[in-house]
Short mmCIF file of C-alpha atoms and ligand atoms in Angstrom, two decimals:
data_model
loop_
_atom_site.label_atom_id
_atom_site.label_comp_id
_atom_site.label_asym_id
_atom_site.label_seq_id
_atom_site.Cartn_x
_atom_site.Cartn_y
_atom_site.Cartn_z
CA UNK A 1 -0.01 0.01 0.01
CA UNK A 2 1.27 3.51 -0.83
CA UNK A 3 2.51 5.45 2.20
CA UNK A 4 0.19 8.34 3.05
CA UNK A 5 1.45 11.86 3.81
CA UNK A 6 -0.37 14.99 4.91
CA UNK A 7 1.11 18.40 4.07
CA UNK A 8 -0.07 21.55 5.85
CA UNK A 9 0.78 24.63 3.72
CA UNK A 10 0.46 22.60 0.50
CA UNK A 11 -0.52 25.75 -1.45
CA UNK A 12 2.79 27.48 -0.56
CA UNK A 13 6.15 27.26 -2.34
CA UNK A 14 7.54 24.33 -0.33
CA UNK A 15 4.18 22.52 -0.20
CA UNK A 16 3.98 22.52 -3.99
CA UNK A 17 7.51 21.09 -4.38
CA UNK A 18 7.04 18.54 -1.58
CA UNK A 19 3.73 17.31 -3.02
CA UNK A 20 5.43 16.66 -6.39
CA UNK A 21 8.41 15.01 -4.70
CA UNK A 22 6.23 12.65 -2.62
CA UNK A 23 4.00 11.74 -5.60
CA UNK A 24 7.14 10.71 -7.50
CA UNK A 25 8.12 8.53 -4.54
CA UNK A 26 4.74 6.75 -4.80
CA UNK A 27 3.01 8.44 -1.84
CA UNK A 28 -0.72 9.11 -1.49
CA UNK A 29 -0.63 12.87 -0.86
CA UNK A 30 -3.18 14.82 1.18
CA UNK A 31 -3.07 18.57 1.75
CA UNK A 32 -4.60 20.91 4.31
CA UNK A 33 -5.99 24.16 2.90
CA UNK A 34 -7.78 27.00 4.64
CA UNK A 35 -11.07 28.38 3.45
CA UNK A 36 -10.85 31.36 1.08
CA UNK A 37 -13.49 33.23 -0.94
CA UNK A 38 -11.34 32.75 -4.06
CA UNK A 39 -9.60 29.41 -4.40
CA UNK A 40 -6.66 29.88 -6.73
CA UNK A 41 -4.20 27.20 -5.51
CA UNK A 42 -2.09 28.27 -8.49
CA UNK A 43 1.08 26.42 -7.42
CA UNK A 44 -0.67 23.04 -7.29
CA UNK A 45 -3.29 23.39 -10.04
CA UNK A 46 -1.56 20.83 -12.27
CA UNK A 47 -1.58 18.29 -9.36
CA UNK A 48 -5.25 18.65 -8.36
CA UNK A 49 -6.31 15.28 -9.81
CA UNK A 50 -3.42 13.48 -8.06
CA UNK A 51 -3.81 14.85 -4.52
CA UNK A 52 -6.66 15.18 -2.01
CA UNK A 53 -7.31 18.52 -0.36
CA UNK A 54 -9.06 18.98 3.00
CA UNK A 55 -10.25 22.17 4.67
CA UNK A 56 -8.80 22.94 8.11
CA UNK A 57 -7.01 25.84 9.76
CA UNK A 58 -4.01 26.21 12.04
CA UNK A 59 -6.21 28.39 14.30
CA UNK A 60 -8.81 25.68 14.78
CA UNK A 61 -7.74 22.74 16.95
CA UNK A 62 -10.79 20.59 16.27
CA UNK A 63 -10.41 20.93 12.51
CA UNK A 64 -6.86 19.56 12.72
CA UNK A 65 -7.86 16.64 14.97
CA UNK A 66 -10.74 15.76 12.60
CA UNK A 67 -8.38 16.02 9.61
CA UNK A 68 -5.92 13.53 11.12
CA UNK A 69 -8.78 11.19 12.10
CA UNK A 70 -10.06 11.21 8.50
CA UNK A 71 -6.72 10.96 6.68
CA UNK A 72 -4.68 8.76 9.11
CA UNK A 73 -1.33 9.70 7.54
CA UNK A 74 1.99 8.03 8.26
CA UNK A 75 3.86 11.32 7.87
CA UNK A 76 2.78 14.91 8.59
CA UNK A 77 4.80 17.80 7.15
CA UNK A 78 3.88 21.01 8.99
CA UNK A 79 4.77 23.70 6.47
CA UNK A 80 1.85 26.11 7.09
CA UNK A 81 2.77 29.41 8.70
CA UNK A 82 2.59 33.17 8.35
CA UNK A 83 6.03 33.19 6.74
CA UNK A 84 6.74 36.81 5.70
CA UNK A 85 9.00 38.62 8.20
CA UNK A 86 7.74 42.22 7.62
CA UNK A 87 4.12 41.08 8.14
CA UNK A 88 5.17 39.61 11.47
CA UNK A 89 6.08 43.14 12.68
CA UNK A 90 2.67 44.41 11.55
CA UNK A 91 0.69 41.41 12.86
CA UNK A 92 2.77 39.94 15.69
CA UNK A 93 -0.16 38.29 17.47
CA UNK A 94 -1.57 36.61 14.41
CA UNK A 95 1.97 35.44 13.52
CA UNK A 96 2.27 33.94 16.99
CA UNK A 97 -1.08 32.15 16.61
CA UNK A 98 -0.20 30.63 13.20
CA UNK A 99 3.54 30.14 13.37
CA UNK A 100 4.02 29.31 17.07
CA UNK A 101 0.79 27.96 18.59
CA UNK A 102 -0.23 26.39 15.26
CA UNK A 103 2.64 23.93 15.74
CA UNK A 104 1.34 22.87 19.16
CA UNK A 105 -2.13 22.40 17.70
CA UNK A 106 -0.78 20.01 15.03
CA UNK A 107 1.38 18.19 17.58
CA UNK A 108 -1.57 17.86 19.97
CA UNK A 109 -3.63 16.34 17.14
CA UNK A 110 -0.79 13.85 16.44
CA UNK A 111 -0.56 12.97 20.15
CA UNK A 112 -4.30 12.42 20.46
CA UNK A 113 -5.09 10.69 17.17
CA UNK A 114 -1.99 8.60 16.45
CA UNK A 115 1.32 9.18 18.26
CA UNK A 116 3.11 6.87 15.80
CA UNK A 117 2.78 9.54 13.05
CA UNK A 118 6.13 10.91 11.88
CA UNK A 119 6.09 14.73 12.17
CA UNK A 120 8.23 17.32 10.35
CA UNK A 121 8.38 20.94 11.57
CA UNK A 122 9.44 23.73 9.18
CA UNK A 123 11.87 25.60 11.41
CA UNK A 124 13.92 28.51 10.11
CA UNK A 125 17.35 30.14 10.11
CA UNK A 126 15.49 33.30 11.25
CA UNK A 127 15.81 31.75 14.73
CA UNK A 128 19.58 32.50 14.63
CA UNK A 129 18.81 36.20 14.06
CA UNK A 130 21.65 38.23 15.54
CA UNK A 131 24.05 35.43 14.86
CA UNK A 132 26.22 34.20 17.73
CA UNK A 133 28.55 32.13 15.53
CA UNK A 134 29.44 31.77 11.87
CA UNK A 135 28.48 29.49 10.20
CA UNK A 136 25.36 28.44 12.14
CA UNK A 137 24.75 24.78 12.95
CA UNK A 138 22.39 22.77 15.17
CA UNK A 139 24.31 23.88 18.32
CA UNK A 140 24.28 27.63 17.59
CA UNK A 141 22.18 29.55 20.14
CA UNK A 142 19.07 31.36 18.84
CA UNK A 143 18.61 35.16 19.01
CA UNK A 144 15.50 35.90 16.92
CA UNK A 145 15.13 39.42 15.52
CA UNK A 146 11.45 39.45 14.51
CA UNK A 147 8.11 38.21 15.85
CA UNK A 148 8.33 35.60 13.08
CA UNK A 149 11.74 34.42 14.31
CA UNK A 150 10.52 34.29 17.90
CA UNK A 151 7.44 32.31 16.83
CA UNK A 152 9.63 29.83 14.89
CA UNK A 153 11.87 29.40 17.95
CA UNK A 154 8.76 28.43 19.95
CA UNK A 155 7.73 26.01 17.16
CA UNK A 156 11.19 24.45 17.20
CA UNK A 157 11.30 23.91 20.96
CA UNK A 158 7.73 22.60 21.23
CA UNK A 159 8.65 20.05 18.56
CA UNK A 160 11.70 18.97 20.59
CA UNK A 161 9.48 18.91 23.69
CA UNK A 162 6.85 16.57 22.16
CA UNK A 163 9.69 14.25 21.07
CA UNK A 164 11.17 14.20 24.58
CA UNK A 165 7.88 14.17 26.53
CA UNK A 166 5.75 11.77 24.47
CA UNK A 167 8.26 9.88 22.31
CA UNK A 168 6.73 11.30 19.13
CA UNK A 169 8.88 10.91 15.99
CA UNK A 170 9.21 14.69 15.58
CA UNK A 171 11.98 16.32 13.52
CA UNK A 172 12.78 20.00 13.12
CA UNK A 173 14.39 21.07 9.86
CA UNK A 174 16.23 24.38 10.37
CA UNK A 175 16.12 25.54 6.78
CA UNK A 176 18.01 28.56 5.53
CA UNK A 177 16.41 30.76 2.83
CA UNK A 178 15.30 28.77 -0.20
CA UNK A 179 13.64 30.07 -3.27
CA UNK A 180 12.46 29.07 -6.73
CA UNK A 181 10.19 30.24 -9.57
CA UNK A 182 7.29 29.36 -7.19
CA UNK A 183 8.50 31.80 -4.47
CA UNK A 184 5.99 34.44 -3.33
CA UNK A 185 6.61 37.77 -5.08
CA UNK A 186 6.97 39.67 -1.78
CA UNK A 187 10.23 37.89 -0.90
CA UNK A 188 13.33 39.66 -2.20
CA UNK A 189 14.61 37.02 -4.65
CA UNK A 190 11.33 36.73 -6.53
CA UNK A 191 10.60 40.48 -6.22
CA UNK A 192 13.89 41.09 -8.06
CA UNK A 193 13.56 38.39 -10.74
CA UNK A 194 9.95 39.36 -11.51
CA UNK A 195 10.94 43.06 -11.77
CA UNK A 196 13.93 42.24 -14.00
CA UNK A 197 11.66 40.31 -16.37
CA UNK A 198 9.09 43.12 -16.45
CA UNK A 199 11.74 45.84 -16.95
CA UNK A 200 13.38 43.86 -19.78
CA UNK A 201 9.99 43.44 -21.48
CA UNK A 202 9.05 47.12 -21.03
CA UNK A 203 6.25 46.49 -18.52
CA UNK A 204 7.92 48.22 -15.52
CA UNK A 205 10.52 50.98 -15.18
CA UNK A 206 11.89 50.80 -11.65
CA UNK A 207 12.47 48.48 -8.70
CA UNK A 208 12.20 49.80 -5.13
CA UNK A 209 14.16 47.84 -2.52
CA UNK A 210 15.28 48.06 1.13
CA UNK A 211 18.60 46.92 2.60
CA UNK A 212 20.98 45.86 -0.20
CA UNK A 213 23.75 44.86 2.24
CA UNK A 214 21.90 41.98 3.97
CA UNK A 215 23.59 38.62 3.43
CA UNK A 216 21.66 35.39 3.07
CA UNK A 217 22.37 31.69 2.39
CA UNK A 218 20.00 31.01 -0.53
CA UNK A 219 19.29 27.50 -1.89
CA UNK A 220 16.79 25.90 -4.27
CA UNK A 221 13.43 24.87 -2.72
CA UNK A 222 13.19 21.86 -5.03
CA UNK A 223 16.27 20.37 -3.36
CA UNK A 224 15.33 21.35 0.21
CA UNK A 225 12.07 19.30 0.26
CA UNK A 226 14.18 16.17 -0.32
CA UNK A 227 15.94 16.90 3.00
CA UNK A 228 12.54 17.11 4.79
CA UNK A 229 11.60 13.65 3.51
CA UNK A 230 15.01 12.16 4.42
CA UNK A 231 14.60 13.33 8.02
CA UNK A 232 11.35 11.33 8.38
CA UNK A 233 13.00 8.15 7.04
CA UNK A 234 15.64 8.04 9.84
CA UNK A 235 15.65 5.37 12.57
CA UNK A 236 15.56 8.12 15.25
CA UNK A 237 14.11 11.64 15.05
CA UNK A 238 16.56 14.56 15.12
CA UNK A 239 17.04 18.19 14.08
CA UNK A 240 19.04 19.30 11.04
CA UNK A 241 20.34 22.51 9.51
CA UNK A 242 19.73 22.65 5.75
CA UNK A 243 21.81 25.24 3.90
CA UNK A 244 24.32 25.75 1.08
CA UNK A 245 27.16 27.11 3.26
CA UNK A 246 27.50 30.19 1.01
CA UNK A 247 26.24 33.70 1.60
CA UNK A 248 25.46 36.44 -0.91
CA UNK A 249 24.22 40.02 -0.50
CA UNK A 250 20.96 41.40 -1.85
CA UNK A 251 23.19 43.70 -3.97
CA UNK A 252 24.88 40.66 -5.57
CA UNK A 253 21.45 39.14 -6.24
CA UNK A 254 20.34 42.33 -8.00
CA UNK A 255 23.54 42.61 -10.08
CA UNK A 256 23.32 38.98 -11.14
CA UNK A 257 19.63 39.14 -12.12
CA UNK A 258 19.97 42.34 -14.18
CA UNK A 259 23.21 41.17 -15.83
CA UNK A 260 21.47 37.96 -16.93
CA UNK A 261 19.24 40.01 -19.27
CA UNK A 262 22.10 42.34 -20.31
CA UNK A 263 21.15 45.32 -18.12
CA UNK A 264 23.09 47.46 -15.63
CA UNK A 265 20.92 47.53 -12.43
CA UNK A 266 21.88 51.04 -11.24
CA UNK A 267 19.48 53.20 -13.30
CA UNK A 268 16.52 51.04 -12.29
CA UNK A 269 16.92 50.44 -8.55
CA UNK A 270 15.95 52.93 -5.83
CA UNK A 271 16.10 52.48 -2.07
CA UNK A 272 13.13 53.15 0.21
CA UNK A 273 14.01 53.34 3.93
CA UNK A 274 10.40 52.24 4.66
CA UNK A 275 11.44 48.78 3.48
CA UNK A 276 14.13 48.49 6.19
CA UNK A 277 13.03 46.35 9.13
CA UNK A 278 12.76 47.47 12.79
CA UNK A 279 15.49 44.89 13.53
CA UNK A 280 17.47 43.39 10.62
CA UNK A 281 19.39 40.13 10.36
CA UNK A 282 22.62 41.28 8.73
CA UNK A 283 24.01 37.88 7.88
CA UNK A 284 23.08 34.20 7.79
CA UNK A 285 25.22 31.26 6.62
CA UNK A 286 24.50 27.65 7.54
CA UNK A 287 26.67 24.59 8.13
CA UNK A 288 24.75 21.54 6.83
CA UNK A 289 27.55 19.10 7.73
CA UNK A 290 25.25 16.99 9.92
CA UNK A 291 22.67 16.66 7.09
CA UNK A 292 25.45 15.71 4.68
CA UNK A 293 26.80 12.94 6.89
CA UNK A 294 23.55 11.60 8.43
CA UNK A 295 20.98 12.25 5.67
CA UNK A 296 23.27 11.95 2.66
CA UNK A 297 21.82 15.31 1.54
CA UNK A 298 23.62 18.10 -0.21
CA UNK A 299 22.62 20.97 -2.48
CA UNK A 300 23.80 21.00 -6.09
CA UNK A 301 22.37 24.12 -7.81
CA UNK A 302 24.66 27.18 -7.57
CA UNK A 303 23.36 30.59 -6.51
CA UNK A 304 23.97 32.03 -10.00
CA UNK A 305 22.14 29.12 -11.69
CA UNK A 306 19.24 29.47 -9.26
CA UNK A 307 18.79 33.21 -9.95
CA UNK A 308 19.18 32.68 -13.70
CA UNK A 309 16.52 29.96 -13.62
CA UNK A 310 14.16 32.30 -11.78
CA UNK A 311 14.76 35.21 -14.18
CA UNK A 312 14.18 32.90 -17.19
CA UNK A 313 10.94 31.54 -15.71
CA UNK A 314 9.67 35.06 -14.96
CA UNK A 315 10.59 36.27 -18.44
CA UNK A 316 8.60 33.45 -20.04
CA UNK A 317 5.61 34.06 -17.77
CA UNK A 318 5.57 37.88 -18.17
CA UNK A 319 5.93 37.54 -21.98
CA UNK A 320 2.96 35.12 -22.01
CA UNK A 321 0.87 37.49 -19.86
CA UNK A 322 1.69 40.50 -22.08
CA UNK A 323 0.76 38.54 -25.21
CA UNK A 324 -2.70 37.61 -23.82
P1 LIG B 401 4.66 30.15 1.92
O1 LIG B 401 4.88 30.05 0.45
O2 LIG B 401 4.39 31.47 2.54
O3 LIG B 401 3.48 29.14 2.29
C1 LIG B 401 2.82 29.19 3.56
C2 LIG B 401 1.66 28.21 3.57
O4 LIG B 401 1.02 28.25 4.85
C3 LIG B 401 0.58 28.50 2.52
O5 LIG B 401 0.12 27.28 1.98
C4 LIG B 401 -0.51 29.14 3.37
O6 LIG B 401 -1.80 28.99 2.81
C5 LIG B 401 -0.39 28.31 4.64
N1 LIG B 401 -1.07 28.93 5.79
C6 LIG B 401 -0.81 30.12 6.33
N2 LIG B 401 -1.64 30.35 7.38
C7 LIG B 401 -2.42 29.23 7.51
C8 LIG B 401 -3.49 28.86 8.40
N3 LIG B 401 -3.91 29.67 9.37
N4 LIG B 401 -4.07 27.64 8.24
C9 LIG B 401 -3.69 26.84 7.23
N5 LIG B 401 -2.69 27.14 6.36
C10 LIG B 401 -2.07 28.34 6.48
O7 LIG B 401 5.91 29.54 2.70
P2 LIG B 401 7.10 28.57 2.14
O8 LIG B 401 8.19 29.42 1.64
O9 LIG B 401 6.52 27.49 1.32
O10 LIG B 401 7.62 27.97 3.51
C11 LIG B 401 7.07 26.78 4.09
C12 LIG B 401 7.37 26.76 5.57
O11 LIG B 401 8.78 26.77 5.75
C13 LIG B 401 6.82 27.94 6.35
O12 LIG B 401 6.47 27.47 7.64
C14 LIG B 401 8.00 28.89 6.46
O13 LIG B 401 7.88 29.72 7.57
C15 LIG B 401 9.15 27.90 6.59
N6 LIG B 401 10.45 28.33 6.11
C16 LIG B 401 10.59 28.83 4.86
C17 LIG B 401 11.86 29.19 4.38
C18 LIG B 401 12.05 29.73 2.99
O14 LIG B 401 13.13 30.33 2.75
N7 LIG B 401 11.13 29.53 2.09
C19 LIG B 401 12.98 29.01 5.22
C20 LIG B 401 12.80 28.46 6.48
C21 LIG B 401 11.53 28.09 6.94
P3 LIG B 401 -2.48 30.12 1.85
O15 LIG B 401 -2.09 29.72 0.46
O16 LIG B 401 -3.93 29.92 2.14
O17 LIG B 401 -1.94 31.44 2.25
O1 LIG B 402 13.37 37.66 1.02
P1 LIG B 402 13.19 38.12 2.39
O2 LIG B 402 11.91 38.82 2.72
O3 LIG B 402 13.44 36.85 3.34
P2 LIG B 402 13.79 36.70 4.88
O4 LIG B 402 13.32 37.87 5.67
O5 LIG B 402 15.24 36.35 4.97
O6 LIG B 402 12.87 35.47 5.31
C1 LIG B 402 12.75 34.30 4.48
O7 LIG B 402 13.72 33.38 4.86
C2 LIG B 402 13.57 32.84 6.20
C3 LIG B 402 14.73 31.86 6.41
O8 LIG B 402 15.84 32.54 6.99
C4 LIG B 402 12.22 32.14 6.29
F1 LIG B 402 12.09 31.60 7.50
C5 LIG B 402 11.12 33.17 6.04
O9 LIG B 402 9.86 32.51 6.09
C6 LIG B 402 11.33 33.77 4.65
O10 LIG B 402 11.12 32.74 3.69
O11 LIG B 402 14.39 39.14 2.80
C7 LIG B 402 15.75 38.79 2.64
C8 LIG B 402 16.61 40.03 2.90
C9 LIG B 402 16.27 40.78 4.19
O12 LIG B 402 17.48 41.10 4.85
C10 LIG B 402 15.60 42.06 3.73
O13 LIG B 402 15.82 43.18 4.57
O14 LIG B 402 16.38 40.96 1.83
C11 LIG B 402 16.27 42.26 2.37
N1 LIG B 402 15.52 43.11 1.46
C12 LIG B 402 15.99 44.20 0.84
N2 LIG B 402 15.03 44.77 0.11
C13 LIG B 402 14.23 42.94 1.10
C14 LIG B 402 13.92 44.00 0.24
N3 LIG B 402 13.32 41.98 1.44
C15 LIG B 402 12.09 42.08 0.91
N4 LIG B 402 11.17 41.14 1.20
N5 LIG B 402 11.73 43.12 0.06
C16 LIG B 402 12.61 44.10 -0.30
O15 LIG B 402 12.28 45.03 -1.05
#
């Protein structure tokens, strides 16, 4: 019988890649979606006939319990969250409800319905915040710099706590920034590649950004979902940093994306101090040595190839939209 997995956040970037990855591995894939007045599900539209979607919400404990009772999955991947850092400063309480307490609600459902379920928590390098060591690994202390980072730190520790208290097979993947052509357009990588495509095709004339000096460790989402799955196949649950080990600035990202279409970025980019954050994370770079040795996982796509792939995908899409 095909193993059965449930993905919360299946409509997001990682959910869409993970659903494809698990289908290829022969899984029966179920996804949790929240009610909306307009159902677009644009990242998973091509998969709709191969997956089963169920309505539930991270805010509603009973809906998650009922979902697990109906689906009875072997693996649960908890990817759902309010994941945009600037929004977490504007809506800190809602972010705490979704991104922190939402984890406890899913873990409580696992504990009550079937404690043998294998559980993956989408933790984040945002927990390292004001970094205490470079590069960051599983032993590096956390110092979150946003309500989102603080909520993820809670989600991480409650996952460890359910493992230690109730023996639940619960893993926390501490993933550094990962992106793709399916990335939300509010995040800086996709904001830049979408703008470059539109500028090249004459549909936009400037790009307004915040802090160009921030450094991030960016990988490809399509490769990172493989690491999530590998964690749940271990003999014993554990926590892993997933990263490339390289860091690049937002400025480098911008230069690279514009150069790929033969443009100099300087005439197009302006800086708006409103886009700076109340507290910034200046630098992040992960050490995924433990994942390499214990999961056999390592990233292969270079930063330049990743950004070029995203610019190419946005150029194709924008050209199609302009032709319609
Ligand atoms: P994303 O594209 O923003 O997707 C977030 C998902 O969560 C969406 O499917 C969203 O549904 C769902 N969601 C939000 N609130 C919900 C609620 N109350 N009930 C049910 N579902 C809800 O995020 P992503 O980039 O795929 O990231 C996946 C996870 O990894 C997130 O937890 C994120 O915080 C974490 N993470 C991401 C990165 C990264 O660089 N991408 C790095 C580290 C950790 P709607 O479509 O309805 O909005
Ligand atoms: O793309 P970003 O918004 O991603 P950020 O804040 O690093 O968070 C992402 O990665 C985390 C993993 O570390 C995830 F947990 C989280 O869910 C999310 O996926 O911003 C990256 C950097 C920041 O330093 C920001 O200040 O880019 C800088 N930046 C400069 N101009 C900008 C902009 N960010 C955005 N979103 N928009 C700008 O115009």
